[in-house]
CSV table of C-alpha atoms and ligand atoms in Angstrom, one decimal:
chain,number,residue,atom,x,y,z
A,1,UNK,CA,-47.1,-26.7,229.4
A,2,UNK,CA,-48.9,-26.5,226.4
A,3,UNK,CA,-50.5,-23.2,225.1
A,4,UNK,CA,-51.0,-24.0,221.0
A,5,UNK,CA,-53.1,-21.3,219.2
A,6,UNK,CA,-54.1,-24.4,216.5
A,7,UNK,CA,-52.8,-27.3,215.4
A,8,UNK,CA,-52.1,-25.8,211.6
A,9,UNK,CA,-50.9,-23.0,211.0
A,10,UNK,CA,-51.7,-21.4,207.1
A,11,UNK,CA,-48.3,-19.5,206.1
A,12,UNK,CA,-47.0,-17.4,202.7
A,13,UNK,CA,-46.0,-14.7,201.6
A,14,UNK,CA,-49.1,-11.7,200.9
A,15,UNK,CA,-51.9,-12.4,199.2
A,16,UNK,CA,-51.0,-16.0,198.3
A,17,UNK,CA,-54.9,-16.9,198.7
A,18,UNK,CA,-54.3,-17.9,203.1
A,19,UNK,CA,-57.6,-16.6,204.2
A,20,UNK,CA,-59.1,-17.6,201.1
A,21,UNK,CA,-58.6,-20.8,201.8
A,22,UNK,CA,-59.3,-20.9,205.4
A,23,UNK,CA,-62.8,-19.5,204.2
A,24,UNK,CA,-63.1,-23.0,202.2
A,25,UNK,CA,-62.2,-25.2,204.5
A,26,UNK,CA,-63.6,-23.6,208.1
A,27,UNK,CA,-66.9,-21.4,208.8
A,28,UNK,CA,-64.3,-18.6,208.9
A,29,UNK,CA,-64.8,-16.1,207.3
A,30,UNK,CA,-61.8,-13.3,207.2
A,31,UNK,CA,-61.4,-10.6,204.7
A,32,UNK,CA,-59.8,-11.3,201.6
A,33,UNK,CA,-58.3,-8.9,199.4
A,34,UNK,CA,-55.9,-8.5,195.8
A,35,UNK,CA,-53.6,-6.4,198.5
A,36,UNK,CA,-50.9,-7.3,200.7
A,37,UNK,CA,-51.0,-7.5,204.7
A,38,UNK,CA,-54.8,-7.9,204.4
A,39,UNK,CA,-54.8,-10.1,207.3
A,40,UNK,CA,-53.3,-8.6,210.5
A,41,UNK,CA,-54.2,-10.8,213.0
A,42,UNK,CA,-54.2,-15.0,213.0
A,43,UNK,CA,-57.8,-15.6,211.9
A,44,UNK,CA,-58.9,-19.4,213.5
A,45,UNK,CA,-61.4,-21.9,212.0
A,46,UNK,CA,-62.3,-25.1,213.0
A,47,UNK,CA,-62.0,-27.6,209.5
A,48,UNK,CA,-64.8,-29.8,209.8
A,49,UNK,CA,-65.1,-32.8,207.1
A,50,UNK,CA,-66.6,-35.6,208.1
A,51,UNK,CA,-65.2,-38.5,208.2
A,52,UNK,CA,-62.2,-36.6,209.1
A,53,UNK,CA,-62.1,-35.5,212.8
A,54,UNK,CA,-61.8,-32.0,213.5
A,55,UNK,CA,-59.1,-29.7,213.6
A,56,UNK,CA,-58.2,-26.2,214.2
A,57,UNK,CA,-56.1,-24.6,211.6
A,58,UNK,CA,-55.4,-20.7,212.0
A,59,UNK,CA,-54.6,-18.4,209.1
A,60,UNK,CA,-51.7,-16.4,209.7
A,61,UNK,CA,-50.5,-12.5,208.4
A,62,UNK,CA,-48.1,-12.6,205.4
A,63,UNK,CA,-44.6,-13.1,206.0
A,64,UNK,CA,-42.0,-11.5,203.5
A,65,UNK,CA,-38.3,-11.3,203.5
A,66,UNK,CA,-36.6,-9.9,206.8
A,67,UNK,CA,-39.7,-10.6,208.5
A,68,UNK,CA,-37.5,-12.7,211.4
A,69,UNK,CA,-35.5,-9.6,211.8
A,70,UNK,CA,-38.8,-7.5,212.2
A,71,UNK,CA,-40.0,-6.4,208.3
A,72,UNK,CA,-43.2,-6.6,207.4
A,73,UNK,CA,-45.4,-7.6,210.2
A,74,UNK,CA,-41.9,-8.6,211.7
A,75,UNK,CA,-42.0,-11.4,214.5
A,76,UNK,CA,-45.4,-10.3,216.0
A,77,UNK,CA,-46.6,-13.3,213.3
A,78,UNK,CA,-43.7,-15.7,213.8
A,79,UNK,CA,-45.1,-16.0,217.5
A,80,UNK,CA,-48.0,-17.2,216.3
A,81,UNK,CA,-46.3,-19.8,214.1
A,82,UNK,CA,-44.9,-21.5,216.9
A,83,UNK,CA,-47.8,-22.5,218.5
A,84,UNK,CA,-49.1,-24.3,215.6
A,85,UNK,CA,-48.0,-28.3,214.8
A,86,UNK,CA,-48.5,-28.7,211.2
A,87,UNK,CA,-47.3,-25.7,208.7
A,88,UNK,CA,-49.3,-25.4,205.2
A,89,UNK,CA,-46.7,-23.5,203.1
A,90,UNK,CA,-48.9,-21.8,200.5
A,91,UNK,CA,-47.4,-20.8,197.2
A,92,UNK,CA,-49.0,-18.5,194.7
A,93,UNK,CA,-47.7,-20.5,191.4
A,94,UNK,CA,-49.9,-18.6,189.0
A,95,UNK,CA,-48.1,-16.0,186.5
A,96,UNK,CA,-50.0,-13.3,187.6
A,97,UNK,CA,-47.9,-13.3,190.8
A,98,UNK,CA,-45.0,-12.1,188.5
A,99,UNK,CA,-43.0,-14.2,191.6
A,100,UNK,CA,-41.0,-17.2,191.1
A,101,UNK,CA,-42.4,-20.1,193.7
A,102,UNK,CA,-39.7,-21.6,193.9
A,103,UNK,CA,-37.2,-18.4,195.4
A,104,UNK,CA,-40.1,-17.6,196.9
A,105,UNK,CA,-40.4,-21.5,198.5
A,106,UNK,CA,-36.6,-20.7,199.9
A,107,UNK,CA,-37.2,-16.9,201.3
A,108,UNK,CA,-39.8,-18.1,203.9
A,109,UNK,CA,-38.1,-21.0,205.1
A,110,UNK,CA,-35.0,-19.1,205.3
A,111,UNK,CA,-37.2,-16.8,207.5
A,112,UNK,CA,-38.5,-19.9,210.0
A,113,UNK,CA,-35.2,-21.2,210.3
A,114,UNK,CA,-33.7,-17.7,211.4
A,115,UNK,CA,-36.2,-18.0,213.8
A,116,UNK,CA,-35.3,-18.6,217.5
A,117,UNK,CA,-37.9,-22.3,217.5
A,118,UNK,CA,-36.4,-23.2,214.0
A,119,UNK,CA,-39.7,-23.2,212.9
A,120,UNK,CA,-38.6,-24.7,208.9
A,121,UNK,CA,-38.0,-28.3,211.0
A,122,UNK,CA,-42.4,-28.5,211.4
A,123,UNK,CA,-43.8,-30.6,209.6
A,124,UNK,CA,-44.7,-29.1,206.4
A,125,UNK,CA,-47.0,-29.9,203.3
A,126,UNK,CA,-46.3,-26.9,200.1
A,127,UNK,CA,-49.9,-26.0,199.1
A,128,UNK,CA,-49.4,-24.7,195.3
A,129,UNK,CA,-52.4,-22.4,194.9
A,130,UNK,CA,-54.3,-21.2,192.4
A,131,UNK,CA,-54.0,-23.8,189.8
A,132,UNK,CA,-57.3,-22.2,187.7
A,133,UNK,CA,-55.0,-19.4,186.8
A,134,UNK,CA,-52.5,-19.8,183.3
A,135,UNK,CA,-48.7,-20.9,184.2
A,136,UNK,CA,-49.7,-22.9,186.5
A,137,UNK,CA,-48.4,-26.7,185.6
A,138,UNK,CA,-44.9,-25.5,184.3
A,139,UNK,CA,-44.3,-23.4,187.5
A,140,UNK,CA,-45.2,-26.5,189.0
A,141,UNK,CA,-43.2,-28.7,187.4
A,142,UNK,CA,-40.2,-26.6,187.4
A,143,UNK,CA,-40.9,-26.1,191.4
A,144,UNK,CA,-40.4,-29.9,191.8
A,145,UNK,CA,-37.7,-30.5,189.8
A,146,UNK,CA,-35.9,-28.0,191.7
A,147,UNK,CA,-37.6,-29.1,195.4
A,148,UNK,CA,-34.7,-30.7,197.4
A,149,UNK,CA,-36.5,-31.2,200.6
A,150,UNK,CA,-38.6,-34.2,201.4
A,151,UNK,CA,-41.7,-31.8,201.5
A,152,UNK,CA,-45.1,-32.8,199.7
A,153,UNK,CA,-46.9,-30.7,197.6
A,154,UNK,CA,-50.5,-30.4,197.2
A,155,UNK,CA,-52.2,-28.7,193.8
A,156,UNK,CA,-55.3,-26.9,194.4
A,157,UNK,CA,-57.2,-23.9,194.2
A,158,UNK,CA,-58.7,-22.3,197.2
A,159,UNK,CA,-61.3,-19.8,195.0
A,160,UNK,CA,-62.3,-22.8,193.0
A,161,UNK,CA,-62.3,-24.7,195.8
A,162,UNK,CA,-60.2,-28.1,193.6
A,163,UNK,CA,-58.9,-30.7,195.6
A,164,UNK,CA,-59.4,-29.3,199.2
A,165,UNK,CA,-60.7,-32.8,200.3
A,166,UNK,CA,-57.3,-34.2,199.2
A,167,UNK,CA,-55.6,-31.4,201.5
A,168,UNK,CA,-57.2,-31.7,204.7
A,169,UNK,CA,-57.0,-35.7,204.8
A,170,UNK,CA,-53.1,-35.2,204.2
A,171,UNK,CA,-53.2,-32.2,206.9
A,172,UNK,CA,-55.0,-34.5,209.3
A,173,UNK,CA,-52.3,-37.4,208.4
A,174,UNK,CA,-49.6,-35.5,209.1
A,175,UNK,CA,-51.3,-33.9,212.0
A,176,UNK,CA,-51.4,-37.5,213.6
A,177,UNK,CA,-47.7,-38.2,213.4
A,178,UNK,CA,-46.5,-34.5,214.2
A,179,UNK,CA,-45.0,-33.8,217.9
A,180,UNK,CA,-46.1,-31.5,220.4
A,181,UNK,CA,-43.5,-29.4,221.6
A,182,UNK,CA,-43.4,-27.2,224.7
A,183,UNK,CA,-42.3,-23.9,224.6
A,184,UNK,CA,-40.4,-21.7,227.2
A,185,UNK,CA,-42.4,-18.8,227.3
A,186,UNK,CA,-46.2,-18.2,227.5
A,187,UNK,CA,-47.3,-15.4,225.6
A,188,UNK,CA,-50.9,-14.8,226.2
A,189,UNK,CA,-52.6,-13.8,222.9
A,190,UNK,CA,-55.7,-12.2,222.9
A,191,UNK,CA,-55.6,-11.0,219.6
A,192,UNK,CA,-57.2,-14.0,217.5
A,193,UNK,CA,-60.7,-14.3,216.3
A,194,UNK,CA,-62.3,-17.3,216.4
A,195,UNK,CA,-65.1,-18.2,213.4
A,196,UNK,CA,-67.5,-20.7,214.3
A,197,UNK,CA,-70.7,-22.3,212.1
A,198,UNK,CA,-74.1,-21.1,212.9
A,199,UNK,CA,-76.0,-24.2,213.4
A,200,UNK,CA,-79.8,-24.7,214.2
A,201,UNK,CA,-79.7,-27.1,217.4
A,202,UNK,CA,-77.6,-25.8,220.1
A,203,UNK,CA,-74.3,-27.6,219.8
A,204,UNK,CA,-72.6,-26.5,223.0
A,205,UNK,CA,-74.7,-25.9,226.0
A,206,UNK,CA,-73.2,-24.3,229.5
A,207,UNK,CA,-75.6,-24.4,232.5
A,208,UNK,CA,-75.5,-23.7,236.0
A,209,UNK,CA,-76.7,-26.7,238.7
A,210,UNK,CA,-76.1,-25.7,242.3
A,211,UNK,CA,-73.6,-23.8,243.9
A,212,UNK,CA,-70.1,-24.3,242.6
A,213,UNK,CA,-71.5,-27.1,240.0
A,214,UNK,CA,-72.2,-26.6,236.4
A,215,UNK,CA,-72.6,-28.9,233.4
A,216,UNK,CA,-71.3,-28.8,229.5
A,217,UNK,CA,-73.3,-30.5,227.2
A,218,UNK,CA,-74.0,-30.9,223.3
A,219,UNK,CA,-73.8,-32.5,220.6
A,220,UNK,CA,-70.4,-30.6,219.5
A,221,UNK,CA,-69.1,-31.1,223.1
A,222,UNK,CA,-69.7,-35.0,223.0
A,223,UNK,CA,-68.0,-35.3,219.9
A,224,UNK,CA,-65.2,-33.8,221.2
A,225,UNK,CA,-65.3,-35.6,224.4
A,226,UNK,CA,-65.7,-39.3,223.2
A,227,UNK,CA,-63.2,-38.2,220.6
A,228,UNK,CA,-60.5,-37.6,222.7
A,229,UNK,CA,-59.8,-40.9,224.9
A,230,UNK,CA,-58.4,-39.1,228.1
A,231,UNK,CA,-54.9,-41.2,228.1
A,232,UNK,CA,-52.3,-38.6,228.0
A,233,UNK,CA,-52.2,-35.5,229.1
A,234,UNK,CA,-51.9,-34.1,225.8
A,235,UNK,CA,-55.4,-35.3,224.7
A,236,UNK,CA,-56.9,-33.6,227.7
A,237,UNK,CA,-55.1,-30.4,227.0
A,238,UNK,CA,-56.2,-30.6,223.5
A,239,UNK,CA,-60.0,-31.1,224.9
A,240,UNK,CA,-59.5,-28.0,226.8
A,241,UNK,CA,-58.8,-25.8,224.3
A,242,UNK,CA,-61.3,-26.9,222.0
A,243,UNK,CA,-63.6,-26.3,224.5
A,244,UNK,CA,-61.7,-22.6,225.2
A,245,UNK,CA,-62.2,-21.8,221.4
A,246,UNK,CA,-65.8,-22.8,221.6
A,247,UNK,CA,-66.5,-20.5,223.9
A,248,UNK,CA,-66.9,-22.6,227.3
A,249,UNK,CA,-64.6,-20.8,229.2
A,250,UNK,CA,-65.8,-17.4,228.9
A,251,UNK,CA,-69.6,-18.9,229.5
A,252,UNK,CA,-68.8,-20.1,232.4
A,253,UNK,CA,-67.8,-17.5,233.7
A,254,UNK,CA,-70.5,-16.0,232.8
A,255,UNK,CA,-72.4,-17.9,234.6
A,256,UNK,CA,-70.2,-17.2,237.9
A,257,UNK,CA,-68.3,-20.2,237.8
A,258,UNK,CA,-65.0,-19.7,239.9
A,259,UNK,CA,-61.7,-21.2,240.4
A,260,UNK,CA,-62.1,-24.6,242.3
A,261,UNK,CA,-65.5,-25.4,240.9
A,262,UNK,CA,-66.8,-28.9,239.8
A,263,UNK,CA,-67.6,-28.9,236.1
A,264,UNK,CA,-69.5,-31.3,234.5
A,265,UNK,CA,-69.2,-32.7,231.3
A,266,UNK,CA,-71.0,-35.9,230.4
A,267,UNK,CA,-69.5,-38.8,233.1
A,268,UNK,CA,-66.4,-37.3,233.9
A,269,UNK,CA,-66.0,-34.2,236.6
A,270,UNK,CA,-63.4,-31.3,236.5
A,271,UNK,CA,-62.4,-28.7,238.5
A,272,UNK,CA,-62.9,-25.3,236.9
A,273,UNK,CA,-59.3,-23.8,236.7
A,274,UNK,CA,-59.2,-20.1,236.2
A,275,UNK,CA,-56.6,-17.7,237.9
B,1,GTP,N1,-57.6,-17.2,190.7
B,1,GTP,C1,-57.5,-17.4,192.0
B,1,GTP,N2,-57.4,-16.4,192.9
B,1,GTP,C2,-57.2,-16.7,194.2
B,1,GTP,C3,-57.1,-18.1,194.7
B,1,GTP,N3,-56.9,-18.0,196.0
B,1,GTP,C4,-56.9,-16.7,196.3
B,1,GTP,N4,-57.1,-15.9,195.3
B,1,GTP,C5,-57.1,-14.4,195.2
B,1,GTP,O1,-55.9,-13.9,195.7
B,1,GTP,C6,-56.1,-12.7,196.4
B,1,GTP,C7,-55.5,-12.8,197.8
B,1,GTP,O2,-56.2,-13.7,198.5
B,1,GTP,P1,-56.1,-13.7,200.1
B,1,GTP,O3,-56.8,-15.0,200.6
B,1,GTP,O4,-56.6,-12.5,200.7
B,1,GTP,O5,-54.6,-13.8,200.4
B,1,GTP,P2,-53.7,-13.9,201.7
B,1,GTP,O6,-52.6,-14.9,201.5
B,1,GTP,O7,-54.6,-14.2,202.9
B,1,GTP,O8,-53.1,-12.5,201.8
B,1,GTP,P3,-52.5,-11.6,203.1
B,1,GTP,O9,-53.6,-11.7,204.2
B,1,GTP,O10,-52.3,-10.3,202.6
B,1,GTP,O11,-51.3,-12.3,203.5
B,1,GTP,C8,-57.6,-12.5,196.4
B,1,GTP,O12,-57.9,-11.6,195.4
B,1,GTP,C9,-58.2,-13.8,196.2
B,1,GTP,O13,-59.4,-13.8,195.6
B,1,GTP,C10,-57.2,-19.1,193.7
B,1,GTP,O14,-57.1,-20.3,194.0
B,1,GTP,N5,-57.4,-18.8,192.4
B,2,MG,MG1,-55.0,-13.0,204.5
């Protein structure tokens, strides 16, 4: 079964500029601070940059060294990191950092690999942040010349906002060719926070027919729905948690729907599943 929390997962060590850049890419909008551990929980946004379909990416707690072994935020955030397809490895490369990116490259994927998942074999693109500050291009270059792994990395800066476009076409790329992967256990996480844009027209609308029969509609729900294609059970799993972030679920059952009852969503019928 598959229970992802979003297909890319945002990873680094503190204050590496993770929820800064979520902010730039998604309508989330976390809290972003010059101090470690200033996110605690994965914070999800849904990237959306037409032409490039949607995706979810979630921005994750730092992770230092001995984290696998329970420093830091320990393994609470490792969790998370397994139920994500795509890893953006970002890497402060300014001097300010006083930290070397490349040791500090090796440190967290020594920390995935320890991992029980081996979490350093997901696909992976390096995002080298903060390329408006001084030090940048050497630390750079000197990071490649000493890269061994067949890992691409992406220049940008997530304050200045420089080549995100470039970023979230590669995500999406690599996005396409990564697996899915089932895991062995199902931890049910509550404790992510979903960000969503405020738009004018309703873009997902829940309402109740007859007994037992309710429809989904909207423009963002169509998107999704013509987007998805319905020939594997993957893309229909994927639908349903899109829907789950937007929100469907819980208006449903607002609305009173129950477990067994017919769900309509444009031509297609399903049966509300909620033990
Ligand atoms: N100059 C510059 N500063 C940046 C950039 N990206 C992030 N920052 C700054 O770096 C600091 C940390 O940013 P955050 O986005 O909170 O970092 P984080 O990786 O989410 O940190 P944790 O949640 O603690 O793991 C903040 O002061 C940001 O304003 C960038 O591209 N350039
Ligand atoms: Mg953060």
């Amino acid at each position: 079964e598959l229970k992802l929390l979003a297909d890319v997962g945002i990873i680094g060590f503190p204050s590496v500029g993770k929820s800064t850049l979520i902010s730039a890419i998604s309508g989330s909008k976390p809290k972003i601070a010059d101090y470690p551990f200033t996110t605690l929980i994965p914070n999800l946004g849904v990237v959306e940059m037409p032409p490039i379909p949607p995706f979810v990416v979630a921005d994750m707690p730092g992770i230092i060294e001995g984290a696998a072994k329970g420093s830091g935020l320990g393994i609470q955030f490792l969790k998370h990191i397994e139920r994500t397809r795509v890893l953006l490895h970002m890497i402060d490369f300014s001097d300010t950092s006083g930290r070397d990116p490349y040791k500090d490259y090796l440190i967290i994927q020594n920390e995935l690999a320890s991992y029980h998942f081996n979490l350093s074999q997901r696909p992976q693109i390096i995002v080298a942040n903060k390329m408006d500050l001084p030090g940048f291009s050497s630390r750079l270059d000197a990071f490649k010349h000493s890269l061994k792994d067949a890992i691409p990395v992406v220049a940008i800066s997530a304050q200045e906002r420089l080549h995100l476009k470039e970023l979230v076409a590669l995500t999406y790329q690599t996005l396409q060719n990564a697996p899915y992967f089932s895991l062995t256990e199902e931890p049910v996480i509550q404790d992510s926070v979903l960000y969503k844009y405020e738009k004018k027209e309703p873009e997902i609308r829940v309402e109740i027919i007859s007994d037992h029969l309710f429809e989904v509609s909207g423009k963002e729900v169509e998107r999704l729905y013509y987007r998805t294609g319905f020939q594997s059970e993957e893309a229909l799993q994927r639908f349903f948690r899109q829907l789950r972030l937007l929100g469907v679920d819980d208006k449903l059952r607002s609305l009173g729907a129950k477990h067994g009852d017919t769900i309509h969503i444009f031509d297609s019928e399903f049966e509300f599943f909620d033990k």
